[in-house]
mmCIF file of C-alpha atoms in Angstrom:
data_model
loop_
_atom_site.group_PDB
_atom_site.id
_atom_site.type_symbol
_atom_site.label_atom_id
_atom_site.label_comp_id
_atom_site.label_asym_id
_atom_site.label_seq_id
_atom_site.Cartn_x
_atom_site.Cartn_y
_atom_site.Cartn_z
ATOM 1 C CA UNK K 1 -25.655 -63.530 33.766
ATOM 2 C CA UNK K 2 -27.911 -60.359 35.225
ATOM 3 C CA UNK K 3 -26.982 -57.298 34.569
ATOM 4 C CA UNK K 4 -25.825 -54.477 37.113
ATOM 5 C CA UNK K 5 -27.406 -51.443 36.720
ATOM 6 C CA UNK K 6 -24.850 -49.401 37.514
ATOM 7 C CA UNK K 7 -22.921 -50.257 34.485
ATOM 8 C CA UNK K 8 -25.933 -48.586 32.149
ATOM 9 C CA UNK K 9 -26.573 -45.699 34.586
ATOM 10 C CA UNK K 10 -26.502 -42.254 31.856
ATOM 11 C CA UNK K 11 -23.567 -40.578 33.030
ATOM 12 C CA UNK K 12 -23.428 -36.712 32.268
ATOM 13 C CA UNK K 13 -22.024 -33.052 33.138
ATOM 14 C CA UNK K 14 -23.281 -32.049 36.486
ATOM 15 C CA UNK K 15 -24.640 -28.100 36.049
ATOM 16 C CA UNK K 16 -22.004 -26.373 38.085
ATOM 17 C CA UNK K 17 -19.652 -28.027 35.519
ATOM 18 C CA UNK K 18 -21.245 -26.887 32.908
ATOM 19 C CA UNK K 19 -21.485 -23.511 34.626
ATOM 20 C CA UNK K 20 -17.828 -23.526 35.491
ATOM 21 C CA UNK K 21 -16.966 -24.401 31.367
ATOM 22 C CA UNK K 22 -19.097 -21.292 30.402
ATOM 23 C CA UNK K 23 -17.105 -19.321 33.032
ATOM 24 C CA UNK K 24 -13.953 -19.926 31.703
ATOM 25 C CA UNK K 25 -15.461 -19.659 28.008
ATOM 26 C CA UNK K 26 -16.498 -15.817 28.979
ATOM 27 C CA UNK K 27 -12.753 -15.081 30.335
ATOM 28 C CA UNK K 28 -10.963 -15.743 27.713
ATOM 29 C CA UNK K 29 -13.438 -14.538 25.071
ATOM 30 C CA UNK K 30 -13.237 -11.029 26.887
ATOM 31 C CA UNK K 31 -9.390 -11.409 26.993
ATOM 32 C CA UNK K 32 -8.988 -13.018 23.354
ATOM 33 C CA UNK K 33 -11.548 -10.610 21.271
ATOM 34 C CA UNK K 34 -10.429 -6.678 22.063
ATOM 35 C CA UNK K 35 -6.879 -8.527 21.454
ATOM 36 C CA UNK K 36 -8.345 -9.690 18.055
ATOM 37 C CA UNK K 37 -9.834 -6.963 16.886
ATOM 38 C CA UNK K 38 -6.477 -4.768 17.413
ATOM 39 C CA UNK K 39 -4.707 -7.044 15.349
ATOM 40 C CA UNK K 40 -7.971 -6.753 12.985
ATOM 41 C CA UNK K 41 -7.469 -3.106 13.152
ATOM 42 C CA UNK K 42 -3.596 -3.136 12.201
ATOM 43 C CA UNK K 43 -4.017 -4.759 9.793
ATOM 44 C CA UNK K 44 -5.923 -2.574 7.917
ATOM 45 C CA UNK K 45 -3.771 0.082 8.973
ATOM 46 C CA UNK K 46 -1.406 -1.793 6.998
ATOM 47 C CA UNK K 47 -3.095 -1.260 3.950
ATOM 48 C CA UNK K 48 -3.432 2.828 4.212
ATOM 49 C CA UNK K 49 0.569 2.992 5.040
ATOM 50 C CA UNK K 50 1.514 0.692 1.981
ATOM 51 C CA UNK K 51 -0.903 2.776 -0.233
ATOM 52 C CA UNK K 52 0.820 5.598 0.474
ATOM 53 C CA UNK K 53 4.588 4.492 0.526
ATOM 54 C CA UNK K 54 3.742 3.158 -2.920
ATOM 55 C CA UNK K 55 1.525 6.465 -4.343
ATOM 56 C CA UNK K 56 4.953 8.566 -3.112
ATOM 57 C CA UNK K 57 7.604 6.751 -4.815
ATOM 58 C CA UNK K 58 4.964 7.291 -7.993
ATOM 59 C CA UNK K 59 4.928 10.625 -7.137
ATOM 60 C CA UNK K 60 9.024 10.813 -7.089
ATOM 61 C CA UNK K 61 8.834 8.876 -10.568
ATOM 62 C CA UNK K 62 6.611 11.550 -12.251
ATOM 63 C CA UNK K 63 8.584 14.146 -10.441
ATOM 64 C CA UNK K 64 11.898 12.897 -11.903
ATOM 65 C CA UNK K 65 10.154 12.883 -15.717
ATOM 66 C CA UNK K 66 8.480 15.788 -15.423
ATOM 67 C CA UNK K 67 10.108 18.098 -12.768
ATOM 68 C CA UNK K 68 7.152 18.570 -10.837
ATOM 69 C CA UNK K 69 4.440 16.770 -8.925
ATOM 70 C CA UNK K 70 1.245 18.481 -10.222
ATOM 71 C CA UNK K 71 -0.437 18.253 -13.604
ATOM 72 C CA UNK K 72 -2.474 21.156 -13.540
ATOM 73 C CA UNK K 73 -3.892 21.582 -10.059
ATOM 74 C CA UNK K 74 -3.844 17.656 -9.479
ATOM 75 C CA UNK K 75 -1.450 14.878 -8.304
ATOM 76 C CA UNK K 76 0.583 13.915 -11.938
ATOM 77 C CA UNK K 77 0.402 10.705 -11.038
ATOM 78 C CA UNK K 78 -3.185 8.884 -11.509
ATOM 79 C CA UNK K 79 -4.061 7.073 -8.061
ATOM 80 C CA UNK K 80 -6.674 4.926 -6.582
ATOM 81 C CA UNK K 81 -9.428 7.126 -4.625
ATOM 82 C CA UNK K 82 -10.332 4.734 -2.892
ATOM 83 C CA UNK K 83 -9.473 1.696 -1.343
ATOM 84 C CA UNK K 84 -11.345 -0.594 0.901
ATOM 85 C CA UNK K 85 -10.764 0.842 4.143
ATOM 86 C CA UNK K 86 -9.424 4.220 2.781
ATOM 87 C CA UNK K 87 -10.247 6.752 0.784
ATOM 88 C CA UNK K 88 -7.139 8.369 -0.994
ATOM 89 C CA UNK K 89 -7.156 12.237 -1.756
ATOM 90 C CA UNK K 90 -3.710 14.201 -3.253
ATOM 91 C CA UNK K 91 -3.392 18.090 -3.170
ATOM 92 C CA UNK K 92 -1.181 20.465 -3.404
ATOM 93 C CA UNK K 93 -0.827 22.197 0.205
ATOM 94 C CA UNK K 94 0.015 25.740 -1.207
ATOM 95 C CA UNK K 95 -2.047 26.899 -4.300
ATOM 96 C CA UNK K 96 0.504 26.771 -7.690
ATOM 97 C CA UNK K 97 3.196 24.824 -5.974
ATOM 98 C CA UNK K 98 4.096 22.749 -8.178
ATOM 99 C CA UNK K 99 7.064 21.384 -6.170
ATOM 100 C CA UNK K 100 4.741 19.909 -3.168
ATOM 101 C CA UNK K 101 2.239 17.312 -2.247
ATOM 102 C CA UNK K 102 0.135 15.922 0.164
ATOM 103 C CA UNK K 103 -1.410 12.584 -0.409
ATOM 104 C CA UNK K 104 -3.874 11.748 2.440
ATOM 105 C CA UNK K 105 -5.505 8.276 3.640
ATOM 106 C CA UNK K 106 -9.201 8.752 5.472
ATOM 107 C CA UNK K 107 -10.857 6.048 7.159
ATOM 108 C CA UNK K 108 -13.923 4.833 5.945
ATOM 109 C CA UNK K 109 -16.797 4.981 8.512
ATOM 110 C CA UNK K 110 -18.452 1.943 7.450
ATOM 111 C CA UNK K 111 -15.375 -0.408 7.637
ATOM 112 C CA UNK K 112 -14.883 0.632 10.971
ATOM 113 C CA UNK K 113 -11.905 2.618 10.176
ATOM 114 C CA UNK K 114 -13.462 6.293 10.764
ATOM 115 C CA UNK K 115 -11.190 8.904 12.313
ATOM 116 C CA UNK K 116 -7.852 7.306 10.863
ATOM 117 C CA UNK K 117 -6.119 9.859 8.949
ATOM 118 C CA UNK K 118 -2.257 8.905 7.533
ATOM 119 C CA UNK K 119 -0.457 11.576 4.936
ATOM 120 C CA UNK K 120 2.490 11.550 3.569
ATOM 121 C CA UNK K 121 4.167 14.728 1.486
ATOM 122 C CA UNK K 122 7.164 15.198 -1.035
ATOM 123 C CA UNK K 123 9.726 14.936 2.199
ATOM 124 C CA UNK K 124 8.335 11.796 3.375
ATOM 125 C CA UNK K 125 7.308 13.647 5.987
ATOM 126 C CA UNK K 126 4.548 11.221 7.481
ATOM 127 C CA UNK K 127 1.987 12.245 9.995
ATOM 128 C CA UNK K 128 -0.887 9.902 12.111
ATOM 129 C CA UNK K 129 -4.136 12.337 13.238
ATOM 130 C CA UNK K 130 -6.841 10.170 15.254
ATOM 131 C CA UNK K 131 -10.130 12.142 15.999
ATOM 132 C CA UNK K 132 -12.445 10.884 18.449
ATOM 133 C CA UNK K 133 -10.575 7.646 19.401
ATOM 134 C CA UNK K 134 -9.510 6.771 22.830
ATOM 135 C CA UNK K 135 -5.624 5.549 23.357
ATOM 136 C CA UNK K 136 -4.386 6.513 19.688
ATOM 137 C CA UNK K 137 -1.914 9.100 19.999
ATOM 138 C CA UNK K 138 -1.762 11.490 17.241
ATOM 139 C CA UNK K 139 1.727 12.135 15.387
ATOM 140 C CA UNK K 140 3.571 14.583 12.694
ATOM 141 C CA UNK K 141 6.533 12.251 12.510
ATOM 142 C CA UNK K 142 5.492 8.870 11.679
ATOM 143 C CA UNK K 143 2.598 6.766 10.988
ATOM 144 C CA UNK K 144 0.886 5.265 14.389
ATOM 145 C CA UNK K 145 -0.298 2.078 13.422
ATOM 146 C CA UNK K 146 -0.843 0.658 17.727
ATOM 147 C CA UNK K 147 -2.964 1.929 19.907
ATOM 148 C CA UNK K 148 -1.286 3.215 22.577
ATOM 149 C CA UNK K 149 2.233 3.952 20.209
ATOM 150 C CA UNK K 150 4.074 6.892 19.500
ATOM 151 C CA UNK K 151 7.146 8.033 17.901
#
């Protein structure tokens, strides 16, 4: 029996496959990651709104025991400063208030979160403010959590 040697010829990608493969590679990986990393992004947004809903009805809780929000000339109620994308502050907004509140989320630089700013006060009255980022709209009514979103 002799053997054809066509039947053992190496049989591989021609380059403008190849080429044509990496094409379609660089498409969708300039579609898929900006996509990606908004979803990334709101989700860490998520984090700074929960943080917040939660630290206010704490807030109400002390409020309701104590009749005011402030022990002293801080928050009554003992929260995280930080978290991993935020950093938590709580203030009074007037000096000697005792019957207001501001608890604010900032961004942390280094987690890619910088110039993302949530608060919420003792009306859950919630406000976005976005500084030096393209496409977020900044808010006094709600918390922004999309590029592009408003109230």
């Amino acid at each position: 029996m002799k053997c054809s040697s066509q039947y053992f010829a190496i049989r591989g990608f021609s380059l403008v496959e190849l080429l044509v493969v990496v094409a379609i590679i660089g498409i969708l990986s300039a579609v898929a990651l900006p996509a990606y990393s908004g979803y990334v992004q709101r989700s860490k947004i998520q984090e700074a709104t929960s943080t917040l809903a939660d630290q206010r009805i704490k807030m109400e809780q002390y409020f309701q025991d104590n009749r005011t929000y402030l022990n002293g000339a801080a928050c009554g109620v003992v929260m995280p400063t930080t978290t991993r994308y935020f950093t938590l502050t709580c203030a009074s907004p007037v000096a000697a208030v005792p019957n207001s509140y501001v608890i604010t989320a900032t961004g942390k630089a280094a987690e890619n979160m910088g110039g993302f700013v949530y608060t919420v006060d003792q009306n859950n009255g919630r406000a976005s403010t976005f500084t030096s980022l393209p496409g977020w709209t900044n808010s006094t009514t709600c918390w922004v959590s999309k590029k592009g979103e408003s109230c």
